[in-house]
mmCIF file of C-alpha atoms in Angstrom:
data_model
loop_
_atom_site.group_PDB
_atom_site.id
_atom_site.type_symbol
_atom_site.label_atom_id
_atom_site.label_comp_id
_atom_site.label_asym_id
_atom_site.label_seq_id
_atom_site.Cartn_x
_atom_site.Cartn_y
_atom_site.Cartn_z
ATOM 1 C CA MET A 17 -31.258 9.855 -7.657
ATOM 2 C CA ILE A 18 -30.095 9.079 -4.130
ATOM 3 C CA SER A 19 -27.692 6.140 -4.175
ATOM 4 C CA ARG A 20 -29.032 2.811 -2.987
ATOM 5 C CA ARG A 21 -25.658 2.089 -1.457
ATOM 6 C CA LEU A 22 -25.252 5.392 0.390
ATOM 7 C CA PHE A 23 -28.524 7.100 1.269
ATOM 8 C CA ILE A 24 -26.838 9.766 3.402
ATOM 9 C CA GLY A 25 -26.367 13.506 3.743
ATOM 10 C CA ALA A 26 -28.440 16.446 2.597
ATOM 11 C CA MET A 27 -29.115 17.359 -1.026
ATOM 12 C CA GLY A 28 -26.987 20.487 -0.905
ATOM 13 C CA ALA A 29 -28.072 24.116 -1.252
ATOM 14 C CA VAL A 30 -28.741 26.534 1.578
ATOM 15 C CA ALA A 31 -31.088 25.233 4.274
ATOM 16 C CA ILE A 32 -34.285 27.180 4.786
ATOM 17 C CA PRO A 33 -35.001 27.812 8.494
ATOM 18 C CA ALA A 34 -38.377 27.418 10.117
ATOM 19 C CA SER A 35 -40.657 30.417 10.079
ATOM 20 C CA LYS A 36 -41.070 32.145 13.405
ATOM 21 C CA THR A 37 -44.743 31.240 13.240
ATOM 22 C CA SER A 38 -44.198 27.601 12.272
ATOM 23 C CA THR A 39 -44.488 24.668 14.622
ATOM 24 C CA PRO A 40 -41.642 22.188 14.011
ATOM 25 C CA TYR A 41 -42.714 18.991 12.309
ATOM 26 C CA ARG A 42 -43.362 15.994 14.546
ATOM 27 C CA VAL A 43 -43.400 12.479 13.153
ATOM 28 C CA GLU A 44 -46.797 10.784 13.014
ATOM 29 C CA LEU A 45 -46.150 7.078 12.663
ATOM 30 C CA PRO A 46 -48.675 4.952 10.763
ATOM 31 C CA ALA A 47 -50.823 2.944 13.162
ATOM 32 C CA PRO A 48 -49.708 -0.684 13.553
ATOM 33 C CA THR A 49 -52.244 -3.203 12.251
ATOM 34 C CA GLY A 50 -51.692 -6.075 14.682
ATOM 35 C CA PRO A 51 -53.780 -7.019 17.743
ATOM 36 C CA HIS A 52 -51.053 -6.405 20.341
ATOM 37 C CA ALA A 53 -50.117 -3.284 22.270
ATOM 38 C CA ILE A 54 -46.419 -2.428 21.844
ATOM 39 C CA GLY A 55 -43.599 -1.887 24.288
ATOM 40 C CA SER A 56 -39.968 -0.935 23.783
ATOM 41 C CA LYS A 57 -36.659 -0.891 25.626
ATOM 42 C CA GLU A 58 -33.155 0.303 24.804
ATOM 43 C CA LEU A 59 -30.026 -1.724 25.474
ATOM 44 C CA HIS A 60 -26.407 -0.577 25.627
ATOM 45 C CA LEU A 61 -24.202 -3.515 24.629
ATOM 46 C CA VAL A 62 -20.409 -3.645 24.793
ATOM 47 C CA ASP A 63 -18.364 -6.295 22.989
ATOM 48 C CA HIS A 64 -15.222 -6.360 25.110
ATOM 49 C CA GLY A 65 -13.671 -8.963 22.818
ATOM 50 C CA ARG A 66 -13.814 -6.803 19.697
ATOM 51 C CA PRO A 67 -12.105 -3.445 19.145
ATOM 52 C CA ASP A 68 -14.110 -0.776 17.389
ATOM 53 C CA PRO A 69 -12.723 -0.229 13.855
ATOM 54 C CA TRP A 70 -13.502 3.498 13.880
ATOM 55 C CA ARG A 71 -12.518 4.691 17.367
ATOM 56 C CA SER A 72 -10.480 3.569 20.380
ATOM 57 C CA GLY A 73 -11.948 1.081 22.814
ATOM 58 C CA PRO A 74 -14.242 -1.933 22.520
ATOM 59 C CA ARG A 75 -17.179 -2.054 20.132
ATOM 60 C CA GLU A 76 -20.264 -0.401 21.663
ATOM 61 C CA LEU A 77 -23.789 -0.675 20.308
ATOM 62 C CA MET A 78 -27.209 0.736 21.047
ATOM 63 C CA VAL A 79 -30.187 -1.423 20.170
ATOM 64 C CA SER A 80 -33.922 -1.046 20.631
ATOM 65 C CA LEU A 81 -36.292 -3.890 21.423
ATOM 66 C CA TRP A 82 -39.890 -3.662 20.158
ATOM 67 C CA PHE A 83 -42.334 -6.278 21.398
ATOM 68 C CA PRO A 84 -45.950 -7.100 22.257
ATOM 69 C CA THR A 85 -47.021 -5.966 25.706
ATOM 70 C CA LEU A 86 -50.131 -5.614 27.832
ATOM 71 C CA PRO A 87 -52.469 -2.691 27.004
ATOM 72 C CA LEU A 88 -51.637 -0.665 30.097
ATOM 73 C CA PRO A 89 -51.060 3.094 30.510
ATOM 74 C CA GLY A 90 -47.555 4.481 30.583
ATOM 75 C CA PRO A 91 -45.209 6.984 28.903
ATOM 76 C CA ARG A 92 -44.689 6.593 25.183
ATOM 77 C CA THR A 93 -41.258 6.044 23.684
ATOM 78 C CA PRO A 94 -39.936 9.133 21.875
ATOM 79 C CA TYR A 95 -39.047 8.746 18.225
ATOM 80 C CA ALA A 96 -35.458 9.812 19.017
ATOM 81 C CA GLY A 97 -33.504 10.558 22.171
ATOM 82 C CA SER A 98 -33.187 14.209 23.147
ATOM 83 C CA ALA A 99 -29.390 14.323 22.768
ATOM 84 C CA VAL A 100 -29.243 12.798 19.295
ATOM 85 C CA ALA A 101 -32.479 14.293 17.953
ATOM 86 C CA PRO A 102 -30.939 17.552 16.624
ATOM 87 C CA ALA A 103 -28.404 15.690 14.461
ATOM 88 C CA LEU A 104 -31.045 13.338 13.089
ATOM 89 C CA ALA A 105 -33.426 16.235 12.505
ATOM 90 C CA ALA A 106 -30.788 18.130 10.540
ATOM 91 C CA GLU A 107 -30.248 15.081 8.332
ATOM 92 C CA MET A 108 -33.962 14.558 7.704
ATOM 93 C CA ALA A 109 -34.658 18.225 7.011
ATOM 94 C CA GLY A 110 -31.565 18.517 4.842
ATOM 95 C CA TYR A 111 -33.032 16.184 2.232
ATOM 96 C CA LEU A 112 -35.621 18.889 1.556
ATOM 97 C CA LYS A 113 -33.205 21.845 1.890
ATOM 98 C CA LEU A 114 -34.728 22.793 5.246
ATOM 99 C CA SER A 115 -32.887 23.491 8.488
ATOM 100 C CA GLY A 116 -32.882 21.147 11.464
ATOM 101 C CA ASP A 117 -35.122 23.398 13.563
ATOM 102 C CA THR A 118 -38.039 22.506 11.276
ATOM 103 C CA VAL A 119 -38.156 19.012 12.809
ATOM 104 C CA ASP A 120 -38.804 17.944 16.417
ATOM 105 C CA LEU A 121 -37.878 14.277 16.688
ATOM 106 C CA ALA A 122 -37.462 14.237 20.472
ATOM 107 C CA GLY A 123 -41.011 15.581 20.808
ATOM 108 C CA SER A 124 -42.349 12.975 18.382
ATOM 109 C CA THR A 125 -43.752 9.849 20.010
ATOM 110 C CA THR A 126 -44.119 6.265 18.889
ATOM 111 C CA HIS A 127 -46.987 3.875 19.617
ATOM 112 C CA ALA A 128 -44.808 1.923 22.072
ATOM 113 C CA ARG A 129 -44.953 2.117 25.853
ATOM 114 C CA ARG A 130 -41.483 2.756 27.210
ATOM 115 C CA ASN A 131 -39.881 -0.016 29.309
ATOM 116 C CA ALA A 132 -43.064 -2.075 29.309
ATOM 117 C CA PRO A 133 -42.946 -5.822 30.072
ATOM 118 C CA VAL A 134 -42.674 -8.297 27.186
ATOM 119 C CA ASP A 135 -45.837 -10.325 26.634
ATOM 120 C CA ARG A 136 -45.595 -13.591 24.672
ATOM 121 C CA ALA A 137 -43.161 -12.671 21.881
ATOM 122 C CA ARG A 138 -42.430 -15.973 20.136
ATOM 123 C CA ARG A 139 -40.473 -14.882 17.069
ATOM 124 C CA VAL A 140 -37.382 -12.693 16.824
ATOM 125 C CA VAL A 141 -36.485 -10.432 13.905
ATOM 126 C CA MET A 142 -33.331 -8.307 13.527
ATOM 127 C CA TYR A 143 -33.229 -4.984 11.670
ATOM 128 C CA SER A 144 -30.239 -3.158 10.157
ATOM 129 C CA PRO A 145 -30.636 0.403 8.779
ATOM 130 C CA GLY A 146 -29.177 1.978 5.667
ATOM 131 C CA SER A 147 -25.641 3.336 5.498
ATOM 132 C CA GLY A 148 -25.493 6.616 7.349
ATOM 133 C CA ALA A 149 -29.032 6.094 8.654
ATOM 134 C CA SER A 150 -30.156 5.711 12.256
ATOM 135 C CA ARG A 151 -32.089 2.705 13.490
ATOM 136 C CA VAL A 152 -35.048 5.052 14.073
ATOM 137 C CA ILE A 153 -35.682 4.984 10.300
ATOM 138 C CA GLY A 154 -37.029 1.430 10.774
ATOM 139 C CA THR A 155 -39.438 2.319 13.587
ATOM 140 C CA ASN A 156 -42.566 1.924 11.469
ATOM 141 C CA GLN A 157 -41.655 -1.628 10.444
ATOM 142 C CA ALA A 158 -40.528 -2.535 13.969
ATOM 143 C CA GLU A 159 -43.838 -1.391 15.450
ATOM 144 C CA GLU A 160 -45.824 -3.227 12.815
ATOM 145 C CA LEU A 161 -44.088 -6.548 13.468
ATOM 146 C CA ALA A 162 -44.241 -6.089 17.255
ATOM 147 C CA SER A 163 -47.994 -5.531 17.024
ATOM 148 C CA HIS A 164 -48.214 -8.955 15.358
ATOM 149 C CA GLY A 165 -46.329 -10.700 18.150
ATOM 150 C CA TYR A 166 -42.658 -10.375 17.174
ATOM 151 C CA LEU A 167 -39.690 -9.267 19.216
ATOM 152 C CA VAL A 168 -37.897 -6.866 16.855
ATOM 153 C CA VAL A 169 -34.299 -5.830 17.507
ATOM 154 C CA THR A 170 -33.182 -2.657 15.710
ATOM 155 C CA VAL A 171 -29.430 -2.011 15.692
ATOM 156 C CA ASP A 172 -27.414 1.176 15.319
ATOM 157 C CA HIS A 173 -24.017 0.502 13.743
ATOM 158 C CA THR A 174 -21.826 2.939 15.670
ATOM 159 C CA GLY A 175 -19.725 5.169 13.448
ATOM 160 C CA GLU A 176 -22.236 5.243 10.602
ATOM 161 C CA ALA A 177 -24.945 7.530 11.993
ATOM 162 C CA PRO A 178 -25.373 9.681 15.104
ATOM 163 C CA VAL A 179 -25.953 7.375 18.105
ATOM 164 C CA GLU A 180 -27.030 8.352 21.609
ATOM 165 C CA PHE A 181 -25.565 6.341 24.485
ATOM 166 C CA PRO A 182 -26.601 6.419 28.163
ATOM 167 C CA GLY A 183 -26.039 9.749 29.874
ATOM 168 C CA GLY A 184 -26.662 11.714 26.680
ATOM 169 C CA ARG A 185 -23.297 10.861 25.111
ATOM 170 C CA VAL A 186 -23.577 11.110 21.329
ATOM 171 C CA VAL A 187 -21.135 9.429 18.936
ATOM 172 C CA MET A 188 -21.193 11.058 15.520
ATOM 173 C CA PRO A 189 -20.534 9.330 12.172
ATOM 174 C CA CYS A 190 -16.916 9.082 11.084
ATOM 175 C CA ILE A 191 -16.727 6.626 8.173
ATOM 176 C CA PRO A 192 -15.128 7.900 4.931
ATOM 177 C CA TRP A 193 -17.685 6.400 2.547
ATOM 178 C CA GLU A 194 -15.639 7.383 -0.494
ATOM 179 C CA ASP A 195 -12.983 4.841 0.582
ATOM 180 C CA PRO A 196 -13.777 1.312 -0.723
ATOM 181 C CA VAL A 197 -11.716 -0.267 2.062
ATOM 182 C CA ALA A 198 -13.772 1.600 4.680
ATOM 183 C CA VAL A 199 -17.010 0.466 3.041
ATOM 184 C CA ARG A 200 -15.847 -3.149 3.137
ATOM 185 C CA THR A 201 -14.896 -2.739 6.800
ATOM 186 C CA ALA A 202 -18.312 -1.258 7.523
ATOM 187 C CA THR A 203 -20.013 -4.228 5.856
ATOM 188 C CA ASP A 204 -17.975 -6.765 7.833
ATOM 189 C CA THR A 205 -18.562 -4.782 11.031
ATOM 190 C CA ARG A 206 -22.320 -4.848 10.500
ATOM 191 C CA VAL A 207 -22.295 -8.625 10.226
ATOM 192 C CA ALA A 208 -20.191 -8.908 13.381
ATOM 193 C CA ASP A 209 -22.571 -6.509 15.157
ATOM 194 C CA VAL A 210 -25.582 -8.659 14.277
ATOM 195 C CA ARG A 211 -23.931 -11.876 15.423
ATOM 196 C CA PHE A 212 -22.848 -10.259 18.692
ATOM 197 C CA VAL A 213 -26.392 -9.054 19.412
ATOM 198 C CA LEU A 214 -27.786 -12.523 18.684
ATOM 199 C CA ASP A 215 -25.231 -13.958 21.121
ATOM 200 C CA ARG A 216 -26.000 -11.438 23.869
ATOM 201 C CA LEU A 217 -29.751 -11.930 23.559
ATOM 202 C CA ARG A 218 -29.277 -15.709 23.387
ATOM 203 C CA VAL A 219 -31.290 -15.957 20.194
ATOM 204 C CA ARG A 220 -31.263 -19.360 18.547
ATOM 205 C CA ARG A 221 -33.655 -18.662 15.687
ATOM 206 C CA ALA A 222 -34.431 -15.345 13.998
ATOM 207 C CA GLY A 223 -35.323 -13.562 10.818
ATOM 208 C CA MET A 224 -33.560 -10.461 9.560
ATOM 209 C CA PHE A 225 -34.467 -7.552 7.345
ATOM 210 C CA GLY A 226 -32.666 -4.372 6.476
ATOM 211 C CA TYR A 227 -33.011 -1.197 4.490
ATOM 212 C CA SER A 228 -30.535 -0.275 1.748
ATOM 213 C CA MET A 229 -27.078 -1.331 3.002
ATOM 214 C CA GLY A 230 -28.898 -3.022 5.874
ATOM 215 C CA GLY A 231 -30.686 -5.272 3.395
ATOM 216 C CA ALA A 232 -27.354 -6.352 1.952
ATOM 217 C CA ALA A 233 -26.110 -6.896 5.515
ATOM 218 C CA ALA A 234 -29.068 -9.178 6.195
ATOM 219 C CA ALA A 235 -28.020 -11.434 3.332
ATOM 220 C CA SER A 236 -24.336 -11.324 4.318
ATOM 221 C CA ALA A 237 -25.173 -12.199 7.917
ATOM 222 C CA MET A 238 -27.293 -15.140 6.769
ATOM 223 C CA LEU A 239 -24.358 -16.446 4.754
ATOM 224 C CA VAL A 240 -22.279 -16.943 7.911
ATOM 225 C CA ASP A 241 -24.895 -17.427 10.656
ATOM 226 C CA ARG A 242 -27.473 -20.192 10.369
ATOM 227 C CA ARG A 243 -29.520 -18.827 13.258
ATOM 228 C CA ILE A 244 -30.998 -16.400 10.729
ATOM 229 C CA ARG A 245 -33.649 -18.488 8.983
ATOM 230 C CA ALA A 246 -35.196 -15.987 6.550
ATOM 231 C CA GLY A 247 -34.298 -12.544 5.256
ATOM 232 C CA VAL A 248 -35.553 -9.451 3.451
ATOM 233 C CA ASN A 249 -33.531 -6.875 1.531
ATOM 234 C CA LEU A 250 -35.381 -3.559 1.243
ATOM 235 C CA ASP A 251 -33.858 -1.935 -1.850
ATOM 236 C CA GLY A 252 -30.193 -2.495 -1.063
ATOM 237 C CA GLY A 253 -27.505 -3.204 -3.642
ATOM 238 C CA MET A 254 -25.365 -6.242 -2.760
ATOM 239 C CA TYR A 255 -21.842 -5.195 -3.676
ATOM 240 C CA ASP A 256 -18.219 -5.484 -2.677
ATOM 241 C CA GLY A 257 -16.769 -2.459 -4.410
ATOM 242 C CA ASP A 258 -18.076 -2.531 -7.969
ATOM 243 C CA GLN A 259 -18.631 -6.289 -8.013
ATOM 244 C CA PRO A 260 -21.449 -8.417 -6.573
ATOM 245 C CA SER A 261 -20.722 -9.401 -2.976
ATOM 246 C CA GLU A 262 -19.889 -12.906 -1.806
ATOM 247 C CA VAL A 263 -23.491 -13.658 -0.848
ATOM 248 C CA ALA A 264 -24.710 -12.319 -4.206
ATOM 249 C CA ARG A 265 -22.344 -14.721 -5.960
ATOM 250 C CA LYS A 266 -23.081 -17.726 -3.732
ATOM 251 C CA GLY A 267 -26.742 -17.270 -2.829
ATOM 252 C CA LEU A 268 -28.374 -18.775 0.263
ATOM 253 C CA ASP A 269 -30.053 -22.035 1.207
ATOM 254 C CA ARG A 270 -32.759 -20.239 3.227
ATOM 255 C CA PRO A 271 -35.662 -18.032 2.086
ATOM 256 C CA PHE A 272 -34.935 -14.483 0.956
ATOM 257 C CA LEU A 273 -36.994 -11.599 -0.451
ATOM 258 C CA LEU A 274 -35.765 -8.757 -2.641
ATOM 259 C CA PHE A 275 -37.936 -5.631 -2.406
ATOM 260 C CA GLY A 276 -37.124 -2.999 -5.016
ATOM 261 C CA ALA A 277 -38.348 0.590 -5.270
ATOM 262 C CA GLY A 278 -38.406 2.932 -8.233
ATOM 263 C CA GLY A 279 -36.431 1.448 -11.094
ATOM 264 C CA HIS A 280 -34.463 -0.919 -8.859
ATOM 265 C CA SER A 281 -34.877 -4.566 -9.811
ATOM 266 C CA ARG A 282 -32.994 -7.597 -11.075
ATOM 267 C CA ALA A 283 -33.200 -6.023 -14.526
ATOM 268 C CA THR A 284 -31.202 -2.970 -13.419
ATOM 269 C CA ASP A 285 -28.975 -4.301 -10.614
ATOM 270 C CA PRO A 286 -26.321 -6.905 -11.544
ATOM 271 C CA SER A 287 -25.890 -7.863 -7.884
ATOM 272 C CA TRP A 288 -29.561 -8.788 -7.593
ATOM 273 C CA GLU A 289 -29.443 -10.757 -10.830
ATOM 274 C CA ALA A 290 -26.370 -12.646 -9.606
ATOM 275 C CA PHE A 291 -28.038 -13.406 -6.287
ATOM 276 C CA TRP A 292 -31.227 -14.539 -8.007
ATOM 277 C CA LYS A 293 -29.331 -17.041 -10.132
ATOM 278 C CA ALA A 294 -27.303 -18.338 -7.178
ATOM 279 C CA GLN A 295 -30.130 -18.504 -4.629
ATOM 280 C CA ARG A 296 -30.839 -22.118 -3.659
ATOM 281 C CA SER A 297 -34.001 -21.694 -1.567
ATOM 282 C CA TRP A 298 -37.299 -19.813 -1.789
ATOM 283 C CA LYS A 299 -36.907 -16.420 -3.421
ATOM 284 C CA ARG A 300 -39.165 -13.626 -4.496
ATOM 285 C CA GLU A 301 -38.819 -10.157 -5.961
ATOM 286 C CA VAL A 302 -41.449 -7.549 -5.056
ATOM 287 C CA LEU A 303 -41.359 -4.148 -6.749
ATOM 288 C CA LEU A 304 -42.724 -0.703 -5.907
ATOM 289 C CA PRO A 305 -42.167 0.949 -9.303
ATOM 290 C CA ASP A 306 -43.690 4.320 -8.367
ATOM 291 C CA GLY A 307 -41.649 4.549 -5.150
ATOM 292 C CA GLY A 308 -38.141 5.776 -4.449
ATOM 293 C CA HIS A 309 -35.168 4.592 -2.458
ATOM 294 C CA GLY A 310 -36.577 6.236 0.676
ATOM 295 C CA SER A 311 -39.879 4.358 0.380
ATOM 296 C CA PRO A 312 -38.946 1.219 2.394
ATOM 297 C CA GLY A 313 -37.857 3.345 5.358
ATOM 298 C CA ASP A 314 -39.652 5.894 7.510
ATOM 299 C CA TYR A 315 -38.534 8.517 4.972
ATOM 300 C CA GLN A 316 -41.628 7.683 2.894
ATOM 301 C CA PHE A 317 -44.017 9.357 5.328
ATOM 302 C CA THR A 318 -41.699 11.592 7.372
ATOM 303 C CA LEU A 319 -40.425 13.489 4.337
ATOM 304 C CA ALA A 320 -43.924 13.706 2.884
ATOM 305 C CA GLY A 321 -45.263 15.150 6.134
ATOM 306 C CA LEU A 322 -42.397 17.611 6.455
ATOM 307 C CA ALA A 323 -42.790 18.728 2.846
ATOM 308 C CA ARG A 324 -46.513 19.253 3.308
ATOM 309 C CA LEU A 325 -46.004 21.382 6.434
ATOM 310 C CA TYR A 326 -43.394 23.649 4.820
ATOM 311 C CA GLY A 327 -44.793 23.776 1.313
ATOM 312 C CA VAL A 328 -41.973 21.891 -0.391
ATOM 313 C CA PRO A 329 -43.029 21.100 -3.996
ATOM 314 C CA SER A 330 -43.866 17.468 -4.667
ATOM 315 C CA VAL A 331 -41.313 17.417 -7.486
ATOM 316 C CA ASP A 332 -38.581 17.796 -4.833
ATOM 317 C CA LEU A 333 -39.818 14.638 -3.125
ATOM 318 C CA GLU A 334 -39.831 12.423 -6.189
ATOM 319 C CA PRO A 335 -36.087 11.586 -6.250
ATOM 320 C CA LEU A 336 -36.428 10.440 -2.622
ATOM 321 C CA VAL A 337 -39.772 8.666 -2.339
ATOM 322 C CA GLY A 338 -41.219 8.615 -5.848
ATOM 323 C CA THR A 339 -44.822 9.482 -6.618
ATOM 324 C CA VAL A 340 -46.517 6.686 -4.670
ATOM 325 C CA ASP A 341 -49.079 7.553 -1.983
ATOM 326 C CA PRO A 342 -47.258 7.141 1.376
ATOM 327 C CA VAL A 343 -50.184 5.127 2.775
ATOM 328 C CA VAL A 344 -49.962 2.702 -0.139
ATOM 329 C CA ALA A 345 -46.176 2.408 0.115
ATOM 330 C CA VAL A 346 -46.250 1.709 3.856
ATOM 331 C CA ALA A 347 -48.913 -0.965 3.386
ATOM 332 C CA ARG A 348 -47.014 -2.693 0.575
ATOM 333 C CA VAL A 349 -43.714 -2.820 2.455
ATOM 334 C CA ARG A 350 -45.409 -3.998 5.641
ATOM 335 C CA ARG A 351 -47.262 -6.728 3.789
ATOM 336 C CA ALA A 352 -44.102 -7.990 2.098
ATOM 337 C CA VAL A 353 -42.010 -8.087 5.285
ATOM 338 C CA ARG A 354 -44.746 -9.554 7.436
ATOM 339 C CA GLY A 355 -45.541 -12.166 4.806
ATOM 340 C CA VAL A 356 -41.998 -13.557 4.721
ATOM 341 C CA PHE A 357 -41.571 -13.830 8.481
ATOM 342 C CA GLY A 358 -45.156 -14.916 9.096
ATOM 343 C CA TYR A 359 -44.637 -17.932 6.838
ATOM 344 C CA PHE A 360 -41.026 -18.890 7.448
ATOM 345 C CA LEU A 361 -40.716 -18.124 11.177
ATOM 346 C CA LYS A 362 -43.785 -19.958 12.373
ATOM 347 C CA PRO A 363 -43.448 -20.914 16.084
#
């Protein structure tokens, strides 16, 4: 089973290249259900007051904004930038023992119109991806919320996953995940990243959700920043080393949802049970028992589509995304996330 703390890397074995007659897989995102057309923009942010813990120089971030816009023609936003797409494709294909040339992420398009104007976004939601995962893995959820009127800010935590900066400069991951001190630094850095982005965007009130380690980061950020009014943890363990994290031990005084996939629940995760007992505000646990750890992210449908195209047996998918129908899984996760922010972030 892929770790809920570190959903990274390929599953080993020799990668199978694309057939000469095969067309590389392109992501087909589920259609958003909201009434709004969607736009997106990328921002390059530099925190000159904070050194990067992994490399020389100040902390640099890339974020994407997803928001409602007017239904006008224009170029669609690619799923991934052309410079970083090969590295992300190799990671995605590697989960199924395929080579990176089986996936075309730069040629995949989203539903968003690139650099469109924002139209009446009244609520802000932050998103943090899993450890080792790019922010693109939350695109489906970002589009869904944007179509319902939210401004969604997805953040890449530089050093954890391949990140493309302006001019095609790509910064590759460099964190030694086997080192507990490095993991703790990564957790603290994520929280600092989120607070910096809130500052730069001048956000006074927001929600936050995250996948895997990003879900734990959402709770940790809420513990120290009251601008975040409600949160969602999509299948992330809440640990500091082998022990429940500070937020798991203390809980929060604002609403928080735990969304578990596969066998992950309060019954199997001591950090979730500790958080549940300590939580002092609204709380709920929603489970997707026939899913897998990849189900709350775009992996649920991207891996299924890739496997279908290249004839990968369904049994090879089960450790990643379970046996649930991808359409059902996407709908359940969307409904849970949208429900929390729709109720607790009312304008």
